[in-house]
Coordinates of C-alpha atoms in Angstrom, one line a residue:
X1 CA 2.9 -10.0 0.4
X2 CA 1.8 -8.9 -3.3
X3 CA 3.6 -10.3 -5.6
X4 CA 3.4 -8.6 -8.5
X5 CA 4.5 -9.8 -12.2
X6 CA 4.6 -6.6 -14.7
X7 CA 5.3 -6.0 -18.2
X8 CA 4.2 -5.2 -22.0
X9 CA 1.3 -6.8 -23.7
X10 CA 2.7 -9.9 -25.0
X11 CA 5.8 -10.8 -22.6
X12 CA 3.9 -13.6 -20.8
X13 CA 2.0 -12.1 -17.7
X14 CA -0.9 -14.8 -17.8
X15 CA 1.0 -18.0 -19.5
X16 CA 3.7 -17.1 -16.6
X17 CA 0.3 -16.6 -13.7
X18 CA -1.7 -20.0 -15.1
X19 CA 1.7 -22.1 -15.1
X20 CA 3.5 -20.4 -11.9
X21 CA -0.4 -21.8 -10.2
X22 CA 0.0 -25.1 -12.1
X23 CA 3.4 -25.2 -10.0
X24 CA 2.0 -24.0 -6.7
X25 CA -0.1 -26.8 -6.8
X26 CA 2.1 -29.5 -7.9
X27 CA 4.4 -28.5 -4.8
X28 CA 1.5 -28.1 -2.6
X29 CA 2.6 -24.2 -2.3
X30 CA -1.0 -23.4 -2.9
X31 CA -1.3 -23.5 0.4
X32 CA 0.8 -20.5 0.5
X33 CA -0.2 -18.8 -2.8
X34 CA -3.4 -17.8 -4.7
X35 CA -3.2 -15.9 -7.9
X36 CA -5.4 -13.4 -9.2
X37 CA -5.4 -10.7 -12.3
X38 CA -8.0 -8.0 -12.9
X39 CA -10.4 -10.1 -14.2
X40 CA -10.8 -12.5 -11.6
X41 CA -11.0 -9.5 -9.1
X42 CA -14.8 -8.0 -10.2
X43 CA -16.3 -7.6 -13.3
X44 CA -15.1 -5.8 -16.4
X45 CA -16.7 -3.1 -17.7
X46 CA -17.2 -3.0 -21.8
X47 CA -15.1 0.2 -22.2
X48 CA -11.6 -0.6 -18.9
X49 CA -10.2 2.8 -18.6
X50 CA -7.1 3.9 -16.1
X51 CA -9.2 4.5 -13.2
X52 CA -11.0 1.3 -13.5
X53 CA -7.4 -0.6 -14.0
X54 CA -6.5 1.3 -10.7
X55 CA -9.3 0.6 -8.5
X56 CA -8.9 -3.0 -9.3
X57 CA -5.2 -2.7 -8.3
X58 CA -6.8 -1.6 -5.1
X59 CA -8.8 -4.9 -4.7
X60 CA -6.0 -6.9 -5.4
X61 CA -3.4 -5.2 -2.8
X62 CA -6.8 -5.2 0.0
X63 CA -6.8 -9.0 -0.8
X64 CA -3.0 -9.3 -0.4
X65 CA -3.8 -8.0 2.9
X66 CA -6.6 -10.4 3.7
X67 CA -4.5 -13.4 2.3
X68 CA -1.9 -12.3 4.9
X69 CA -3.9 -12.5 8.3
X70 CA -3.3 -16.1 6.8
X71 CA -0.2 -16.4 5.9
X72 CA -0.5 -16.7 2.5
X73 CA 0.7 -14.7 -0.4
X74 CA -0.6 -13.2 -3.6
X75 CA 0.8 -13.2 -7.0
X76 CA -1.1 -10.5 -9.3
X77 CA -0.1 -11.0 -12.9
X78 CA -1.8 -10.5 -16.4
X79 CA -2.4 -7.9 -17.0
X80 CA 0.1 -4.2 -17.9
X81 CA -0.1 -3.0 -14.3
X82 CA 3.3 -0.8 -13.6
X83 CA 4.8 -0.8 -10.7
X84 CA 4.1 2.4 -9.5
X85 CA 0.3 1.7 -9.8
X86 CA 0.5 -0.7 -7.1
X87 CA 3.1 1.6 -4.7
X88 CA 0.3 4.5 -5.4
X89 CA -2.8 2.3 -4.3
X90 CA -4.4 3.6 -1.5
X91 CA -4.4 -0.1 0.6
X92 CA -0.3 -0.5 -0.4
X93 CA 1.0 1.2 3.2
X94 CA -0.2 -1.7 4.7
X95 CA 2.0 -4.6 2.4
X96 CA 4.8 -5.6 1.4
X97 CA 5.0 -5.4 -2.4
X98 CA 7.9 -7.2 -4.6
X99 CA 7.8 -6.9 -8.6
X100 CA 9.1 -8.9 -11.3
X101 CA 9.5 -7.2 -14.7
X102 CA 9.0 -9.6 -17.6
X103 CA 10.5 -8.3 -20.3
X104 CA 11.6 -9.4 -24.2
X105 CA 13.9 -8.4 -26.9
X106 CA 12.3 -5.9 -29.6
X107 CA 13.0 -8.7 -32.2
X108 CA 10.9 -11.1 -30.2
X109 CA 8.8 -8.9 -29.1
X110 CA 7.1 -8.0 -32.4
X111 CA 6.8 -11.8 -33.5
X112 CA 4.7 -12.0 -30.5
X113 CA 2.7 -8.9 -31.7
X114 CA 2.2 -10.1 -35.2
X115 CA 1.4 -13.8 -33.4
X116 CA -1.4 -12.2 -31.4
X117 CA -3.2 -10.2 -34.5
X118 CA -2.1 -7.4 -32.9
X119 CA -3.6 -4.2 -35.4
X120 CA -0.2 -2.6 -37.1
X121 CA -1.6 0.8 -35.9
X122 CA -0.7 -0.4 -32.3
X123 CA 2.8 -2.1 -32.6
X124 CA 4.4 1.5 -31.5
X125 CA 2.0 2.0 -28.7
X126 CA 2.9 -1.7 -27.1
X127 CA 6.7 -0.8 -27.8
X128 CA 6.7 2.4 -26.7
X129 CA 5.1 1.3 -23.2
X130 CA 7.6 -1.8 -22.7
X131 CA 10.8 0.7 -23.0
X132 CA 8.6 3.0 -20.5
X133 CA 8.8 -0.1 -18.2
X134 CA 12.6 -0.7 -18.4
X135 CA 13.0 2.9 -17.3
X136 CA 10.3 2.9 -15.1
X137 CA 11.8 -0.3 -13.5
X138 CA 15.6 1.6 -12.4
X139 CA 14.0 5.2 -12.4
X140 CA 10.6 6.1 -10.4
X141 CA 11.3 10.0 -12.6
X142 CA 11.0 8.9 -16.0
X143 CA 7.6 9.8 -17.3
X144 CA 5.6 9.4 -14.6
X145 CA 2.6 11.2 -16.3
X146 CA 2.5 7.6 -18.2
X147 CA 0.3 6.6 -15.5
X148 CA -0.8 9.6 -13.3
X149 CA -2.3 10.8 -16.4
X150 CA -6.6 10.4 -16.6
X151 CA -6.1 8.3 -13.2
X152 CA -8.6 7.0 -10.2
X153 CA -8.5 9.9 -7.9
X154 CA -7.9 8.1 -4.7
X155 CA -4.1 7.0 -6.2
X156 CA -1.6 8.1 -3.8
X157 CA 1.2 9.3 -6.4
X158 CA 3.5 11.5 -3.9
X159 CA 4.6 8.3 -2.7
X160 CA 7.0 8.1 -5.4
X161 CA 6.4 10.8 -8.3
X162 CA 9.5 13.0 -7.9
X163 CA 11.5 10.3 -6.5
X164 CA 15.4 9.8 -7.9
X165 CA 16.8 6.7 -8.7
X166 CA 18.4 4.9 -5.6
X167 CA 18.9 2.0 -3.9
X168 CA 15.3 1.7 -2.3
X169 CA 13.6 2.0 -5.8
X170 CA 14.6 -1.9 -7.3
X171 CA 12.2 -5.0 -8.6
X172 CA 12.8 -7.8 -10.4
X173 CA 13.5 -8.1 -14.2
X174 CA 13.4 -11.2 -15.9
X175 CA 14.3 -11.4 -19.6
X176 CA 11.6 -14.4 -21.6
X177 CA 13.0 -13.6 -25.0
X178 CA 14.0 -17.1 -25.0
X179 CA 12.5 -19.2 -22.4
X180 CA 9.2 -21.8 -23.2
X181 CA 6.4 -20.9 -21.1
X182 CA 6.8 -23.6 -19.1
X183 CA 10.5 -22.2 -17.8
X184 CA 9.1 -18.7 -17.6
X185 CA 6.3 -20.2 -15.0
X186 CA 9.0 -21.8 -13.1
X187 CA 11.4 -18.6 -13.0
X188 CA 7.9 -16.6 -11.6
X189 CA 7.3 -19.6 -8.8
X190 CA 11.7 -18.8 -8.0
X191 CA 11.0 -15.3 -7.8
X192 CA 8.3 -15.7 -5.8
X193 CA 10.1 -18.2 -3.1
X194 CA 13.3 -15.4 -3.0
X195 CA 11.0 -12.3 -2.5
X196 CA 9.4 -13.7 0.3
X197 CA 12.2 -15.2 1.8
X198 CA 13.8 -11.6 1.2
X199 CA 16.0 -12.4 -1.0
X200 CA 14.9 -10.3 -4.0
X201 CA 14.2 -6.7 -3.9
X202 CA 10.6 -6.1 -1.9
X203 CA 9.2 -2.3 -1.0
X204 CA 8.2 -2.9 2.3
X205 CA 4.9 -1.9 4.1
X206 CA 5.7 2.4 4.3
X207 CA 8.8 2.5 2.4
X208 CA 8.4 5.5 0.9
X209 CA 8.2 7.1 4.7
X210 CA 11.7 5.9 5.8
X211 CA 13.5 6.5 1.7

């Protein structure tokens, strides 16, 4: 299965990846797990665009796929891949995908901003895409051109562009307004146990033929 954890620059993604694998291996569930985000999946170019984010979404769900021949699972988190990214991926017919949505309050979010050196000029850009996400996370409709937009050409959008809300559209969404990073790595490692025991919402391998 991909695991995937989503969200806005600034919600956690990497502190929740490196403590979720401090976890796996404390509970020997690294046996079962490996993490990975786009960096440790190829090298970066100097200028990332879409396309390149995209392709490396690719490598990650083709690895998903590897890990599974033995029995293992992968969780993906880091970095601001959507959702619908990895649904669109060429290789994601063949997985099961599950996402978590890590998400803050706009109060802490901006303290996290301003911790970070984010530049001023960019605040409304980062806050703009975190309420895409929210929407994006109930409705596969809202905006979709947020990421179809300047995108690797091999991205299977029809998948899910023009879908309504519904029942087979669901993930994950954890709030880490107010959770240590420690707690938020744990939550990840729970969410992670209940997807693949199928207890939290998953998008099997060809969903979208059967919604």
């Amino acid at each position: 299965m991909l695991l995937l954890v989503s969200g806005a620059s600034g919600v956690g993604k990497t502190t929740a990846r490196l403590h979720a694998r401090h976890l796996f291996e404390r509970r020997r569930l690294d046996a079962r797990y490996e993490t990975a985000e786009l960096f440790t999946l190829g090298p970066v170019p100097a200028v990332p665009t879409i396309a390149w984010r995209q392709e490396q979404v690719e490598a990650a769900v083709r690895r998903a796929i590897a890990l599974e021949s033995e029995g293992k699972h992968l969780l993906f988190a880091g970095d601001p891949v959507p959702l619908g990214e990895a649904l669109a991926a060429p290789s994601a017919d063949r997985i099961d995908i599950a996402a978590c949505l890590l998400d803050v309050d706009e109060e802490v979010h901006l303290d996290r901003l301003a911790e970070r050196g984010e530049p001023a000029e960019l605040v409304p850009l980062h806050q703009a895409f975190a309420a895409w996400l929210r929407a994006h996370a109930v409705d596969p409709g809202h905006l979709p051109e947020a990421v179809t937009g300047d995108a690797w050409q091999a991205m299977r959008w029809e998948r899910w562009v023009g879908r309504s809300p519904g029942p087979e559209w669901a993930m994950t969404v954890l709030d880490t307004s107010h959770l240590a990073p420690q707690q938020v790595g744990a939550e990840v490692v729970r969410w992670c146990e209940r997807a693949v025991r199928g207890e939290a919402p998953v998008f099997r391998a060809g969903w979208f033929a059967r919604g």
